[in-house]
Amino acid sequence: MIKIKNIHKTFDDMEILKNINFDVEEGTFLSLIGPSGCGKSTLINIIAGLEKATSGQVTVDDAEVKGTHTDRIMVFQNAALFPWLNVYDNITFGLKNICKNPDEIREKTEDILRKVHLSKFKNYYPYQLSGGMKQRVSIARSLVMNPRILLMDEPFSALDEQTRMLLHDELQQIWMETKKTIIFVTHNIREAVKLSNRVIIMGTRPGRIVDDIKIELSYPRQVADPNLTYMEEKIYKILKVEIEKVAREELGDEYSIKENSLSRDYNNTMGGGI
Ligand SMILES: Nc1ncnc2c1ncn2[C@@H]1O[C@H](COP(=O)(O)OP(=O)(O)O)[C@@H](O)[C@H]1O
Ligand SMILES: [Mg+2]
């Protein structure tokens, strides 16, 4: 169980996160969604132990998070692979620090390569890979460490739509098989609804929790499922208030979102335009 207790974060006197409180049960696929700048990355970095909260506490099974740990591994938007190492060696790089048995390293790596469908590409170097393949390596490199918690900060937002959908299916499959706790940051509503069984909606200025929604639909989920569309609309309505607030601050008081223009954009981009 992860417990996020009374997290506050300020940067240069600016209140970034205010009074963040929630618990995450083992095996949850949780999405954190909110407008750009609302503090999603700051929050996930605090959970990862990469950043310190100004006050408050994160605990994992009652142990306070005081820094990074191989129990909690982060996958970033940019895969950041080592360019001089091939796929196989990129995946084993971290594993070699925690596992000294060569047979075990090989077994674990081959297994993970199969899971992310990269067995045929294990000798390729990062420059020979597409964006989607690089992100698969990044996920594999994290999973091979067998963390209890996988933290993902907009891992697919730099990918084209088709690749993103493929990776959704793969991640969904991996989660169904491993039942790892996943905390997944996104600003894409459809992605959040398709993948997760719980969505925490964040508002902005200061970053805070506005809603916490369960998505009780069975897996594997199909993107065309009308129940998903229903949930997307529900979340969109809640988020719209926050998006409008940011737009007014940035564009002036007279600004208001035109119902049609935004929903059209939202449909075309899978909610990526918020
Ligand atoms: N190291 C930092 N120093 C000062 N301000 C920061 C720093 N990191 C983030 N911020 C500010 O905190 C706010 C939230 O940022 P971030 O967590 O990256 O939001 P999100 O991931 O939701 O887009 C933004 O206004 C950003 O400018
Ligand atoms: Mg971010």
XYZ file of C-alpha atoms and ligand atoms in Angstrom:
302
model
C 0.000 0.000 0.000
C 1.279 3.441 -0.952
C 0.115 6.319 1.213
C 0.387 9.901 0.107
C -0.157 12.011 3.212
C -0.655 15.769 3.247
C 1.830 16.510 0.504
C 2.586 20.175 -0.025
C 5.183 21.480 -2.437
C 6.317 25.008 -3.042
C 8.891 26.246 -5.545
C 10.165 29.783 -4.948
C 7.177 30.659 -2.756
C 4.778 29.367 -5.414
C 2.384 26.760 -4.124
C 2.611 23.878 -6.624
C 0.919 21.043 -4.745
C -1.565 21.540 -1.967
C -2.851 19.021 0.501
C -2.475 15.883 -1.601
C -3.852 12.827 0.174
C -4.601 9.413 -1.240
C -3.773 5.735 -0.773
C -2.984 3.294 -3.552
C -3.700 -0.372 -2.999
C -1.316 -2.994 -4.315
C -2.086 -3.986 -7.902
C -3.944 -0.792 -8.799
C -3.494 0.759 -12.223
C -3.869 4.402 -11.252
C -3.820 7.300 -13.687
C -3.092 10.847 -12.562
C -4.658 13.239 -14.994
C -4.732 17.012 -15.033
C -3.946 20.088 -17.087
C -0.393 20.853 -18.047
C 1.472 22.508 -15.180
C -0.805 21.199 -12.419
C 2.054 19.345 -10.756
C 1.664 15.780 -12.021
C 5.382 15.339 -12.667
C 6.255 16.978 -9.374
C 3.949 14.568 -7.557
C 5.163 11.414 -9.296
C 8.760 12.544 -8.714
C 7.997 12.882 -5.015
C 6.556 9.341 -5.008
C 9.658 8.114 -6.847
C 11.894 9.810 -4.292
C 13.468 11.998 -6.992
C 12.056 15.139 -5.446
C 11.359 16.146 -1.833
C 7.996 17.411 -0.659
C 7.999 20.700 1.248
C 5.862 18.934 3.826
C 3.959 15.691 4.067
C 4.983 12.134 3.582
C 4.889 9.220 1.155
C 5.037 5.735 2.609
C 5.231 2.337 0.931
C 4.064 -0.369 3.304
C 4.546 2.075 6.175
C 8.183 2.775 5.261
C 8.778 6.423 4.465
C 10.097 7.233 0.982
C 13.384 9.044 1.453
C 14.939 8.605 -1.965
C 14.858 6.376 -5.009
C 14.590 2.621 -4.582
C 14.488 -0.337 -6.964
C 11.011 -1.072 -5.599
C 9.752 2.024 -7.432
C 11.015 2.505 -10.952
C 10.196 5.388 -13.236
C 9.607 5.295 -16.984
C 9.928 8.765 -18.531
C 8.481 10.276 -21.687
C 11.893 10.201 -23.281
C 13.301 6.666 -23.229
C 16.870 7.969 -22.583
C 18.601 4.711 -23.520
C 22.378 4.383 -23.543
C 23.216 4.948 -27.224
C 26.399 2.854 -27.058
C 24.581 -0.234 -25.741
C 22.318 -2.530 -27.730
C 18.790 -3.402 -26.632
C 19.897 -6.430 -24.618
C 22.648 -4.557 -22.784
C 20.418 -1.565 -22.120
C 17.992 -3.916 -20.408
C 20.618 -5.734 -18.342
C 22.467 -2.547 -17.308
C 20.558 -1.941 -14.070
C 19.792 -5.593 -13.465
C 23.500 -6.408 -13.172
C 23.644 -4.240 -10.046
C 21.098 -6.331 -8.229
C 21.645 -9.776 -9.751
C 25.038 -11.448 -10.109
C 24.001 -14.788 -11.591
C 24.599 -14.702 -15.404
C 22.035 -17.458 -16.090
C 19.412 -15.620 -14.115
C 20.225 -12.337 -15.857
C 19.887 -14.022 -19.263
C 16.642 -15.752 -18.325
C 15.031 -12.597 -16.959
C 16.138 -10.509 -19.911
C 14.942 -13.011 -22.514
C 11.621 -13.257 -20.710
C 11.123 -9.507 -20.654
C 12.200 -9.195 -24.319
C 9.416 -11.623 -25.205
C 6.878 -9.673 -23.163
C 7.594 -6.442 -25.012
C 7.996 -8.210 -28.380
C 11.603 -7.223 -28.894
C 13.362 -10.601 -28.961
C 14.263 -10.186 -32.619
C 15.769 -6.787 -31.998
C 17.945 -7.539 -29.011
C 21.162 -6.763 -30.904
C 19.909 -3.477 -32.313
C 21.271 -0.151 -31.101
C 18.936 2.694 -30.067
C 19.565 4.668 -33.282
C 18.149 1.694 -35.235
C 14.868 1.718 -33.301
C 11.593 3.589 -33.777
C 10.203 5.744 -30.970
C 7.790 3.005 -29.942
C 10.533 0.387 -29.815
C 12.743 2.661 -27.714
C 9.893 3.139 -25.275
C 9.403 -0.641 -25.145
C 13.068 -1.022 -24.223
C 12.597 1.608 -21.550
C 9.620 -0.288 -20.107
C 11.520 -3.589 -20.337
C 14.530 -2.071 -18.583
C 12.276 -1.073 -15.700
C 10.264 -4.295 -15.556
C 13.331 -6.536 -15.567
C 14.208 -5.107 -12.151
C 10.900 -6.542 -10.965
C 9.845 -3.402 -9.108
C 6.691 -3.544 -7.032
C 5.637 -0.183 -8.334
C 6.009 1.132 -11.844
C 5.865 4.913 -12.152
C 5.208 6.270 -15.628
C 5.328 9.976 -16.498
C 3.559 10.509 -19.833
C 5.448 7.535 -21.289
C 3.599 7.527 -24.600
C 2.943 11.192 -25.228
C 5.766 11.584 -27.753
C 4.552 8.657 -29.849
C 2.267 8.657 -32.867
C -1.270 7.464 -32.321
C -0.955 3.977 -33.842
C 2.190 3.203 -31.881
C 0.587 4.550 -28.749
C -2.400 2.221 -29.191
C -0.120 -0.772 -29.675
C 1.772 0.101 -26.539
C -1.485 0.527 -24.627
C -2.345 -3.054 -25.486
C 1.090 -4.272 -24.464
C 1.074 -2.386 -21.186
C -2.425 -3.616 -20.455
C -1.251 -7.174 -21.093
C 1.804 -6.743 -18.887
C -0.306 -5.343 -16.083
C -2.828 -8.179 -16.393
C -0.003 -10.719 -16.155
C 2.046 -9.097 -13.417
C -0.584 -7.100 -11.471
C 2.060 -4.570 -10.558
C 0.992 -1.329 -9.016
C 1.224 1.272 -11.768
C 0.990 5.027 -11.322
C 0.601 6.513 -14.759
C 0.705 10.248 -15.424
C -1.075 11.473 -18.514
C -3.019 14.437 -19.833
C -4.863 12.160 -22.256
C -8.322 11.208 -21.026
C -8.847 8.254 -23.340
C -5.504 6.774 -22.382
C -6.320 7.103 -18.687
C -9.758 5.544 -19.077
C -8.622 2.711 -21.310
C -5.756 1.625 -19.108
C -6.571 2.294 -15.513
C -8.992 1.051 -12.910
C -8.767 4.302 -10.992
C -8.299 7.866 -12.185
C -7.313 10.737 -9.922
C -8.155 14.077 -11.474
C -5.953 16.994 -10.545
C -6.766 20.657 -10.718
C -4.313 23.450 -11.011
C -3.018 26.560 -9.215
C -2.327 25.091 -6.805
C -2.154 21.470 -7.904
C -4.697 19.538 -5.915
C -7.041 16.573 -6.192
C -10.451 17.367 -7.640
C -11.869 13.910 -8.052
C -11.082 10.239 -7.683
C -12.942 7.915 -10.017
C -13.059 4.124 -10.240
C -13.273 2.554 -13.692
C -14.903 -0.754 -13.014
C -14.707 -2.279 -16.494
C -13.140 -5.630 -17.230
C -9.821 -6.128 -19.016
C -8.665 -6.359 -21.750
C -10.398 -3.183 -22.734
C -11.253 -2.280 -26.271
C -10.959 1.293 -27.373
C -14.356 1.123 -29.111
C -16.208 0.130 -25.925
C -19.022 2.691 -25.398
C -18.569 2.375 -21.622
C -15.117 3.879 -22.060
C -16.583 6.787 -24.000
C -19.074 7.349 -21.216
C -16.290 7.495 -18.618
C -14.230 9.775 -20.857
C -17.073 12.251 -21.055
C -17.589 12.131 -17.329
C -13.903 12.917 -16.699
C -13.811 15.532 -19.430
C -16.657 17.454 -17.789
C -14.761 17.580 -14.515
C -11.501 18.569 -16.191
C -13.077 21.218 -18.362
C -13.545 23.493 -15.358
C -9.811 23.311 -14.671
C -8.835 23.779 -18.315
C -11.048 26.837 -18.543
C -9.467 28.272 -15.446
C -5.987 27.998 -16.971
C -7.182 29.364 -20.316
C -8.761 32.403 -18.612
C -5.588 33.126 -16.701
C -3.491 32.854 -19.826
C -5.835 34.402 -22.363
C -7.905 36.856 -20.372
C -11.223 37.002 -18.568
C -13.345 37.130 -21.679
C -12.136 33.699 -22.710
C -14.604 30.858 -22.630
C -14.342 27.425 -24.183
C -16.765 26.966 -27.030
C -18.530 23.689 -26.459
C -18.142 22.443 -30.016
C -14.656 23.511 -30.855
C -13.120 21.864 -27.826
C -15.071 18.664 -27.967
C -14.205 18.248 -31.633
C -10.549 18.750 -30.869
C -10.858 16.388 -27.940
C -12.312 13.644 -30.102
C -9.666 13.979 -32.750
C -6.768 13.886 -30.391
C -8.062 11.321 -27.903
C -8.227 14.099 -25.323
C -4.580 14.899 -25.833
C -5.231 18.554 -26.423
C -5.976 19.531 -22.841
N 12.381 22.785 -10.328
C 11.366 23.672 -10.418
N 11.538 24.950 -10.006
C 10.522 25.847 -10.072
N 9.286 25.563 -10.543
C 9.068 24.317 -10.965
C 10.080 23.294 -10.933
N 9.554 22.137 -11.409
C 8.271 22.417 -11.738
N 7.977 23.713 -11.476
C 6.671 24.355 -11.666
O 5.718 23.565 -11.000
C 4.510 23.516 -11.729
C 4.109 22.077 -11.966
O 5.024 21.474 -12.850
P 4.927 19.950 -13.292
O 4.937 19.108 -12.071
O 5.999 19.710 -14.282
O 3.489 19.917 -13.966
P 2.852 18.847 -14.972
O 3.716 17.641 -14.989
O 1.481 18.609 -14.441
O 2.790 19.519 -16.308
C 4.742 24.314 -12.999
O 4.193 25.592 -12.826
C 6.239 24.380 -13.108
O 6.629 25.552 -13.766
Mg 4.763 16.674 -16.520
